Short mmCIF file of C-alpha atoms in Angstrom, two decimals:
data_model
loop_
_atom_site.label_atom_id
_atom_site.label_comp_id
_atom_site.label_asym_id
_atom_site.label_seq_id
_atom_site.Cartn_x
_atom_site.Cartn_y
_atom_site.Cartn_z
CA MET A 20 68.76 -97.25 45.37
CA THR A 21 65.60 -96.08 47.16
CA ARG A 22 66.27 -93.69 50.03
CA PRO A 23 63.98 -92.73 52.93
CA LEU A 24 61.74 -89.70 52.65
CA THR A 25 62.85 -86.40 54.15
CA THR A 26 61.10 -83.17 55.14
CA ASP A 27 62.17 -81.83 51.74
CA ASP A 28 59.58 -84.17 50.22
CA LEU A 29 56.65 -82.60 52.09
CA PRO A 30 55.76 -80.02 49.39
CA ALA A 31 55.71 -82.74 46.72
CA LEU A 32 53.64 -85.02 48.94
CA MET A 33 51.17 -82.24 49.76
CA THR A 34 50.86 -81.38 46.07
CA GLY A 35 50.28 -84.93 44.89
CA ILE A 36 48.12 -86.21 47.73
CA MET A 37 45.76 -83.21 47.67
CA ALA A 38 45.46 -83.49 43.87
CA THR A 39 44.52 -87.18 43.99
CA LEU A 40 42.31 -86.59 47.04
CA ALA A 41 40.17 -84.03 45.21
CA GLY A 42 40.61 -85.37 41.66
CA ILE A 43 39.23 -88.85 42.32
CA GLY A 44 38.80 -89.24 46.08
CA ILE A 45 36.16 -86.50 46.32
CA ALA A 46 35.13 -85.60 42.76
CA ARG A 47 34.49 -89.26 41.89
CA PHE A 48 34.24 -91.41 44.98
CA ALA A 49 32.15 -89.07 47.15
CA TYR A 50 29.30 -89.44 44.63
CA THR A 51 29.12 -93.21 45.17
CA PRO A 52 27.62 -93.05 48.70
CA LEU A 53 25.52 -90.04 47.59
CA LEU A 54 23.81 -92.00 44.81
CA PRO A 55 21.28 -93.96 46.93
CA ALA A 56 20.30 -90.81 48.86
CA VAL A 57 19.82 -88.81 45.65
CA ILE A 58 17.48 -91.53 44.36
CA GLN A 59 15.61 -92.01 47.65
CA GLU A 60 15.07 -88.26 48.03
CA GLY A 61 13.41 -88.29 44.61
CA TRP A 62 15.89 -85.93 42.99
CA PHE A 63 16.47 -88.43 40.16
CA THR A 64 15.49 -91.92 39.07
CA ALA A 65 17.93 -94.80 39.49
CA SER A 66 18.76 -94.69 35.77
CA GLN A 67 19.34 -90.91 35.84
CA GLY A 68 21.54 -91.27 38.91
CA ALA A 69 23.67 -93.83 37.10
CA TYR A 70 24.06 -91.51 34.10
CA LEU A 71 25.16 -88.68 36.41
CA GLY A 72 27.90 -90.96 37.70
CA ALA A 73 28.92 -91.69 34.12
CA ALA A 74 29.06 -87.94 33.36
CA ASN A 75 32.02 -87.69 35.72
CA LEU A 76 33.77 -90.48 33.82
CA LEU A 77 33.29 -88.67 30.51
CA GLY A 78 34.66 -85.48 32.06
CA TYR A 79 37.68 -87.37 33.38
CA PHE A 80 38.48 -88.50 29.84
CA ILE A 81 38.28 -84.92 28.55
CA GLY A 82 40.42 -83.66 31.42
CA ALA A 83 43.06 -86.36 30.94
CA LEU A 84 43.38 -85.44 27.25
CA ALA A 85 43.59 -81.71 27.94
CA ALA A 86 45.83 -81.79 31.01
CA HIS A 87 49.24 -81.87 29.31
CA SER A 88 48.56 -79.09 26.80
CA LEU A 89 46.93 -76.90 29.47
CA SER A 90 49.88 -77.31 31.84
CA GLU A 91 52.26 -76.47 28.98
CA ARG A 92 50.30 -73.40 27.87
CA PHE A 93 49.49 -72.00 31.31
CA ALA A 94 51.22 -72.05 34.68
CA PRO A 95 50.52 -75.46 36.27
CA ARG A 96 49.79 -73.77 39.58
CA TRP A 97 46.90 -71.81 38.04
CA VAL A 98 45.63 -74.79 36.08
CA MET A 99 45.41 -76.75 39.32
CA ALA A 100 43.83 -73.85 41.21
CA VAL A 101 41.05 -73.53 38.61
CA SER A 102 40.53 -77.30 38.74
CA PHE A 103 40.13 -77.32 42.53
CA ALA A 104 37.73 -74.37 42.32
CA SER A 105 35.70 -76.16 39.64
CA ILE A 106 35.32 -79.28 41.79
CA GLY A 107 34.29 -77.18 44.77
CA LEU A 108 31.71 -75.27 42.72
CA SER A 109 30.38 -78.48 41.18
CA PHE A 110 29.33 -79.67 44.63
CA VAL A 111 28.17 -76.34 46.04
CA LEU A 112 26.01 -75.55 43.01
CA CYS A 113 24.36 -78.98 43.22
CA ALA A 114 23.41 -78.54 46.88
CA GLY A 115 19.73 -78.18 45.99
CA ALA A 116 17.36 -80.23 43.88
CA GLY A 117 17.66 -79.18 40.25
CA GLY A 118 17.21 -80.39 36.71
CA PHE A 119 19.04 -83.37 35.25
CA LEU A 120 20.96 -81.26 32.73
CA TRP A 121 22.20 -78.92 35.49
CA PHE A 122 23.56 -81.81 37.53
CA PHE A 123 24.93 -83.52 34.43
CA PHE A 124 26.89 -80.40 33.47
CA TRP A 125 28.45 -79.99 36.92
CA ARG A 126 29.26 -83.69 37.29
CA LEU A 127 30.95 -83.39 33.88
CA VAL A 128 32.89 -80.33 35.07
CA SER A 129 34.05 -82.15 38.19
CA GLY A 130 35.28 -85.00 36.00
CA VAL A 131 37.24 -82.67 33.69
CA ALA A 132 38.86 -80.97 36.69
CA GLY A 133 39.56 -84.32 38.33
CA GLY A 134 41.28 -85.65 35.21
CA ILE A 135 43.49 -82.56 35.03
CA LEU A 136 44.47 -82.85 38.69
CA MET A 137 45.28 -86.56 38.36
CA VAL A 138 47.71 -85.89 35.51
CA VAL A 139 49.27 -82.58 36.55
CA GLY A 140 49.46 -83.06 40.35
CA PRO A 141 51.48 -86.30 40.53
CA SER A 142 53.72 -85.27 37.61
CA LEU A 143 54.60 -82.00 39.34
CA ALA A 144 55.32 -83.85 42.56
CA LEU A 145 57.54 -86.47 40.94
CA ALA A 146 59.38 -83.97 38.75
CA ALA A 147 60.48 -82.12 41.89
CA THR A 148 61.58 -85.32 43.66
CA PRO A 149 65.13 -86.73 43.39
CA PRO A 150 65.23 -90.05 41.45
CA GLU A 151 66.30 -92.06 44.50
CA ARG A 152 63.09 -91.11 46.34
CA ARG A 153 60.57 -91.13 43.47
CA THR A 154 59.39 -94.69 44.14
CA ARG A 155 58.35 -93.86 47.69
CA VAL A 156 56.86 -90.47 46.84
CA GLY A 157 55.01 -92.01 43.89
CA ALA A 158 53.38 -94.59 46.15
CA LEU A 159 52.32 -92.04 48.76
CA VAL A 160 50.93 -89.62 46.16
CA PHE A 161 48.19 -92.07 45.21
CA THR A 162 47.07 -92.56 48.82
CA GLY A 163 44.96 -89.43 48.27
CA ILE A 164 42.55 -91.64 46.29
CA GLY A 165 42.03 -93.91 49.30
CA ALA A 166 41.90 -91.01 51.73
CA GLY A 167 39.05 -89.48 49.73
CA ALA A 168 37.14 -92.74 49.61
CA LEU A 169 37.63 -93.29 53.34
CA LEU A 170 36.64 -89.73 54.12
CA SER A 171 33.49 -89.97 52.01
CA ALA A 172 32.61 -93.28 53.65
CA PHE A 173 32.55 -91.83 57.14
CA VAL A 174 31.74 -88.15 56.57
CA VAL A 175 29.03 -88.52 53.91
CA PRO A 176 26.74 -90.84 55.94
CA LEU A 177 26.98 -88.50 58.95
CA LEU A 178 26.14 -85.48 56.82
CA LEU A 179 23.33 -87.33 55.05
CA GLY A 180 21.75 -87.85 58.46
CA VAL A 181 21.38 -84.06 58.65
CA SER A 182 20.62 -83.05 55.07
CA LEU A 183 21.39 -84.13 51.51
CA SER A 184 21.91 -80.50 50.50
CA LEU A 185 24.33 -79.95 53.39
CA THR A 186 26.32 -82.98 52.25
CA TRP A 187 26.82 -81.58 48.74
CA GLY A 188 27.85 -78.19 50.11
CA ALA A 189 30.26 -79.64 52.68
CA LEU A 190 32.02 -81.73 50.03
CA GLY A 191 32.47 -78.58 47.95
CA LEU A 192 34.08 -76.75 50.85
CA LEU A 193 36.30 -79.76 51.53
CA SER A 194 37.51 -79.68 47.92
CA LEU A 195 38.36 -75.99 48.22
CA ALA A 196 40.28 -76.66 51.46
CA ALA A 197 42.27 -79.39 49.68
CA GLY A 198 43.02 -76.88 46.94
CA LEU A 199 44.44 -74.36 49.41
CA LEU A 200 46.71 -77.02 50.94
CA CYS A 201 47.82 -78.14 47.48
CA ASP A 202 48.61 -74.58 46.46
CA ARG A 203 50.85 -74.21 49.51
CA GLY A 204 52.68 -77.33 48.45
CA VAL A 205 53.05 -76.18 44.82
CA ALA A 206 54.41 -72.80 45.97
CA ARG A 207 57.14 -74.58 47.96
CA LEU A 208 58.16 -77.15 45.36
CA PRO A 209 61.87 -77.13 44.54
CA ALA A 210 63.05 -76.88 40.95
CA PRO A 211 62.38 -80.02 38.88
CA CYS A 212 65.05 -82.71 39.19
CA ILE A 213 66.24 -83.39 35.65
CA THR A 214 67.97 -86.67 34.89
CA ARG A 215 69.89 -87.44 31.72
CA PRO A 216 68.28 -90.07 29.51
CA VAL A 217 70.17 -93.34 29.17
CA GLY A 218 70.58 -94.32 25.53
CA ASN A 219 68.23 -93.37 22.72
CA SER A 220 64.70 -93.40 24.21
CA ALA A 221 63.02 -93.37 20.77
CA VAL A 222 64.96 -96.46 19.70
CA ARG A 223 64.26 -98.10 23.03
CA TYR A 224 60.51 -97.47 22.68
CA ALA A 225 60.47 -98.83 19.13
CA GLY A 226 62.05 -102.03 20.39
CA VAL A 227 59.32 -102.68 22.95
CA LYS A 228 56.37 -101.03 21.19
CA VAL A 229 54.25 -104.19 21.06
CA ILE A 230 54.87 -104.88 24.75
CA VAL A 231 53.97 -101.29 25.65
CA LEU A 232 50.75 -101.48 23.63
CA LEU A 233 49.78 -104.71 25.39
CA VAL A 234 50.38 -103.13 28.80
CA ILE A 235 48.33 -100.05 27.85
CA GLY A 236 45.60 -102.33 26.50
CA ALA A 237 45.50 -104.18 29.83
CA TYR A 238 45.33 -100.85 31.65
CA ALA A 239 42.34 -99.82 29.51
CA LEU A 240 40.59 -103.07 30.42
CA ASP A 241 41.32 -102.33 34.07
CA ALA A 242 39.19 -99.21 33.59
CA VAL A 243 36.20 -101.45 32.75
CA GLY A 244 36.79 -103.34 35.98
CA PHE A 245 37.04 -100.01 37.79
CA VAL A 246 33.45 -98.89 37.13
CA PRO A 247 31.01 -101.11 39.12
CA HIS A 248 32.65 -100.70 42.53
CA THR A 249 33.41 -97.00 42.13
CA VAL A 250 30.02 -95.96 40.72
CA PHE A 251 27.41 -98.58 41.66
CA TRP A 252 28.74 -100.54 44.66
CA VAL A 253 26.96 -98.64 47.45
CA ASP A 254 23.65 -98.46 45.58
CA TYR A 255 23.99 -102.15 44.64
CA LEU A 256 24.23 -103.14 48.29
CA ALA A 257 21.90 -100.54 49.81
CA ARG A 258 18.97 -100.74 47.40
CA GLU A 259 19.25 -103.71 45.06
CA HIS A 260 19.99 -106.12 47.90
CA ALA A 261 18.16 -104.08 50.56
CA LEU A 262 21.11 -104.12 52.97
CA GLY A 263 20.56 -100.48 53.88
CA GLN A 264 22.68 -97.35 53.73
CA GLN A 265 24.60 -98.13 56.92
CA ALA A 266 25.80 -101.56 55.77
CA ALA A 267 26.65 -100.21 52.32
CA SER A 268 28.57 -97.28 53.81
CA LEU A 269 30.57 -99.72 55.94
CA GLN A 270 31.66 -101.51 52.77
CA TRP A 271 32.59 -98.19 51.20
CA GLY A 272 34.72 -97.51 54.27
CA ILE A 273 36.46 -100.88 53.81
CA PHE A 274 36.97 -99.95 50.16
CA GLY A 275 38.64 -96.72 51.31
CA VAL A 276 40.93 -98.57 53.73
CA GLY A 277 41.94 -100.84 50.85
CA ALA A 278 42.63 -97.85 48.60
CA LEU A 279 44.88 -96.38 51.30
CA CYS A 280 46.78 -99.64 51.67
CA GLY A 281 47.03 -100.45 47.95
CA PRO A 282 50.06 -98.33 47.02
CA PHE A 283 52.06 -99.73 49.94
CA MET A 284 50.98 -103.31 49.13
CA VAL A 285 52.02 -103.14 45.50
CA GLY A 286 55.23 -101.33 46.40
CA ALA A 287 56.28 -104.27 48.56
CA LEU A 288 55.03 -106.68 45.88
CA ALA A 289 57.04 -105.01 43.13
CA GLN A 290 60.20 -105.20 45.22
CA ARG A 291 59.73 -108.98 45.52
CA VAL A 292 58.48 -110.01 42.06
CA GLY A 293 59.10 -106.94 39.89
CA TRP A 294 56.69 -104.65 38.05
CA GLN A 295 55.63 -107.35 35.58
CA GLY A 296 55.01 -109.97 38.25
CA GLY A 297 53.18 -107.45 40.38
CA LEU A 298 50.85 -106.56 37.50
CA MET A 299 49.99 -110.22 36.93
CA ILE A 300 49.11 -110.77 40.57
CA ALA A 301 47.18 -107.49 40.83
CA PHE A 302 45.00 -108.22 37.78
CA ALA A 303 44.24 -111.74 39.02
CA ALA A 304 43.35 -110.47 42.50
CA LYS A 305 41.15 -107.67 41.20
CA ALA A 306 39.29 -109.92 38.75
CA ALA A 307 38.51 -112.38 41.54
CA ALA A 308 37.42 -109.58 43.89
CA VAL A 309 35.09 -107.97 41.31
CA LEU A 310 33.46 -111.33 40.54
CA LEU A 311 33.07 -112.38 44.17
CA PRO A 312 29.75 -110.53 44.83
CA VAL A 313 28.18 -112.39 41.89
CA PHE A 314 28.62 -115.66 43.78
CA SER A 315 28.31 -114.55 47.39
CA LEU A 316 27.09 -111.50 49.29
CA ALA A 317 27.96 -112.79 52.73
CA LEU A 318 29.57 -110.14 54.93
CA ILE A 319 33.03 -111.65 54.55
CA SER A 320 32.62 -111.78 50.75
CA GLN A 321 31.50 -108.16 50.61
CA SER A 322 34.42 -107.10 52.79
CA ILE A 323 37.05 -109.00 50.79
CA SER A 324 35.66 -107.59 47.55
CA SER A 325 35.57 -104.03 48.94
CA PHE A 326 39.10 -104.16 50.34
CA MET A 327 40.80 -105.87 47.40
CA VAL A 328 39.15 -103.76 44.68
CA GLY A 329 39.92 -100.65 46.72
CA ALA A 330 43.55 -101.70 47.10
CA MET A 331 44.07 -102.65 43.47
CA ILE A 332 42.63 -99.42 42.04
CA PRO A 333 45.63 -97.23 43.00
CA GLY A 334 47.80 -100.36 43.03
CA ILE A 335 47.39 -101.13 39.32
CA VAL A 336 47.89 -97.42 38.53
CA ALA A 337 51.27 -97.50 40.30
CA LEU A 338 52.27 -100.87 38.82
CA THR A 339 51.38 -99.86 35.26
CA SER A 340 53.32 -96.62 35.59
CA GLY A 341 56.32 -98.50 36.98
CA ARG A 342 56.15 -101.15 34.25
CA LEU A 343 56.08 -98.52 31.48
CA ALA A 344 59.03 -96.71 33.03
CA GLU A 345 60.89 -100.02 33.20
CA LEU A 346 60.21 -100.69 29.52
CA VAL A 347 61.00 -97.29 27.98
CA GLY A 348 63.03 -95.39 30.57
CA PRO A 349 62.22 -92.09 32.30
CA THR A 350 62.50 -89.87 29.23
CA ALA A 351 59.74 -91.52 27.17
CA HIS A 352 57.68 -92.41 30.24
CA LYS A 353 55.83 -89.10 30.59
CA GLN A 354 54.44 -89.17 27.07
CA LEU A 355 53.46 -92.83 27.25
CA TRP A 356 51.89 -92.40 30.68
CA GLY A 357 49.75 -89.63 29.19
CA ARG A 358 48.61 -92.01 26.45
CA ALA A 359 47.91 -94.74 28.97
CA THR A 360 45.87 -92.32 31.09
CA ALA A 361 43.86 -91.25 28.04
CA ALA A 362 43.23 -94.90 27.07
CA PHE A 363 42.13 -95.65 30.64
CA ALA A 364 39.83 -92.62 30.71
CA ALA A 365 38.27 -93.46 27.33
CA ALA A 366 37.59 -97.06 28.35
CA GLN A 367 36.27 -95.88 31.70
CA ALA A 368 33.88 -93.37 30.12
CA GLY A 369 32.67 -95.92 27.57
CA ALA A 370 32.15 -98.53 30.27
CA GLY A 371 30.37 -96.01 32.49
CA TYR A 372 27.85 -95.08 29.82
CA GLY A 373 27.50 -98.62 28.54
CA MET A 374 26.88 -100.02 32.00
CA SER A 375 24.43 -97.23 32.82
CA ALA A 376 22.49 -98.15 29.68
CA LEU A 377 22.60 -101.86 30.55
CA PHE A 378 21.37 -101.12 34.05
CA GLY A 379 18.50 -99.13 32.56
CA MET A 380 17.61 -102.15 30.39
CA TRP A 381 18.12 -104.91 32.95
CA GLY A 382 17.27 -103.11 36.18
CA SER A 383 20.07 -104.95 37.97
CA TYR A 384 23.73 -104.26 38.69
CA THR A 385 24.74 -107.93 39.04
CA PRO A 386 25.55 -108.56 35.33
CA LEU A 387 27.79 -105.48 35.34
CA PHE A 388 30.11 -107.09 37.90
CA THR A 389 30.33 -110.18 35.67
CA ILE A 390 31.24 -108.06 32.64
CA SER A 391 33.92 -106.19 34.60
CA GLY A 392 35.40 -109.38 36.03
CA MET A 393 35.70 -110.83 32.53
CA ALA A 394 37.35 -107.62 31.29
CA LEU A 395 39.93 -107.86 34.06
CA ALA A 396 40.58 -111.50 33.20
CA LEU A 397 41.22 -110.42 29.60
CA GLY A 398 43.55 -107.73 30.93
CA LEU A 399 45.48 -110.42 32.80
CA LEU A 400 45.84 -112.33 29.53
CA LEU A 401 47.31 -109.24 27.85
CA VAL A 402 49.81 -108.82 30.69
CA LEU A 403 50.79 -112.49 30.33
CA LEU A 404 51.10 -112.04 26.56
CA SER A 405 53.34 -109.01 27.05
CA ARG A 406 55.64 -111.14 29.19
CA SER A 407 55.65 -113.87 26.56
CA VAL A 408 56.57 -111.36 23.82
CA GLN A 409 59.36 -109.95 25.95
CA GLN A 410 60.75 -113.41 26.71
CA ARG A 411 60.79 -114.33 23.01
CA ARG A 412 62.69 -111.14 22.18
CA THR A 413 65.11 -111.63 25.04
CA HIS A 414 65.74 -115.32 24.24
CA PRO A 415 65.06 -115.73 20.50
CA SER A 416 66.90 -119.08 20.38
CA ALA A 417 64.24 -120.59 22.65
CA GLN A 418 61.61 -120.30 19.89
#
């Protein structure tokens, strides 16, 4: 039974939301509206700018792999504090024109720190939340992603009107402020709520291993669909289609609104059709939304694409996590969620570099949206296959 949130949940919410806000909302998404300005100011070429975006994706993969061992070896509070400081420094130290390698290194650092925060922050928050309220807290934790995108959509264009260097510095200070708020939340977290495992989790995992692998495979393909909108969308609209920074920033704002709404949307969806049904619908919706700009760039098409992709980014994260927990139970979930996060990060980094290289060859972002839409369609097929496998195991006589 899911119970309403209480004031006791505020430390967990502050911990998780600030971690996702800085980890992806600022460290990743704030660079998207910065990309056209960096290119127009002559700091880097379009191809170099795309590779700098991909550097963050590579760092995220490294951070996701290292997060668990770091949080086990050192106090999680200090691991998170160093991560917030690293993100802040990565922006402040890039507040002036510099060499490509300098920017690449600090975009990589911000990705590593972001990956750590995205693994450690939500897990700390959920571990300190009673089981009957984890569904609600888990949904709200990921709203930090949307809040960061929305914030960057409205704050970044205003700051860019003053100075590109000021924008980088302000984002660094904002990351540090989020770190201070998160640290207050971590300091007030209650002791972790430990629940007894039901049955033998190892045996349970072995029984659904193929289904779990299919779900993780779909999640990795979702990472390919994640890249164009989160790295290239603003530049695609502003420069490639000459719609201008203002129109592109509006779409990034709509993306942020979608990312804020996504966790609530999929929470309601999962209650109606279950985790499996929700994943099927989410993959179908995201594939259609990613492909839409290939066929139409009318304002309504842009807006639908921005909102739905924004909503399904945290939405599919929440649905995949819920589906894995449903399959293997809470005891085995943490380990498998770590593997799923690593698979997502690896696919995301590979797609980021591959798409940057393709953009350098083709000089256009449009084919990248087609590739991502097809990857999401393949992800949908894996989700459908996982359901088919589960049905055959549940009703073997139907074969």
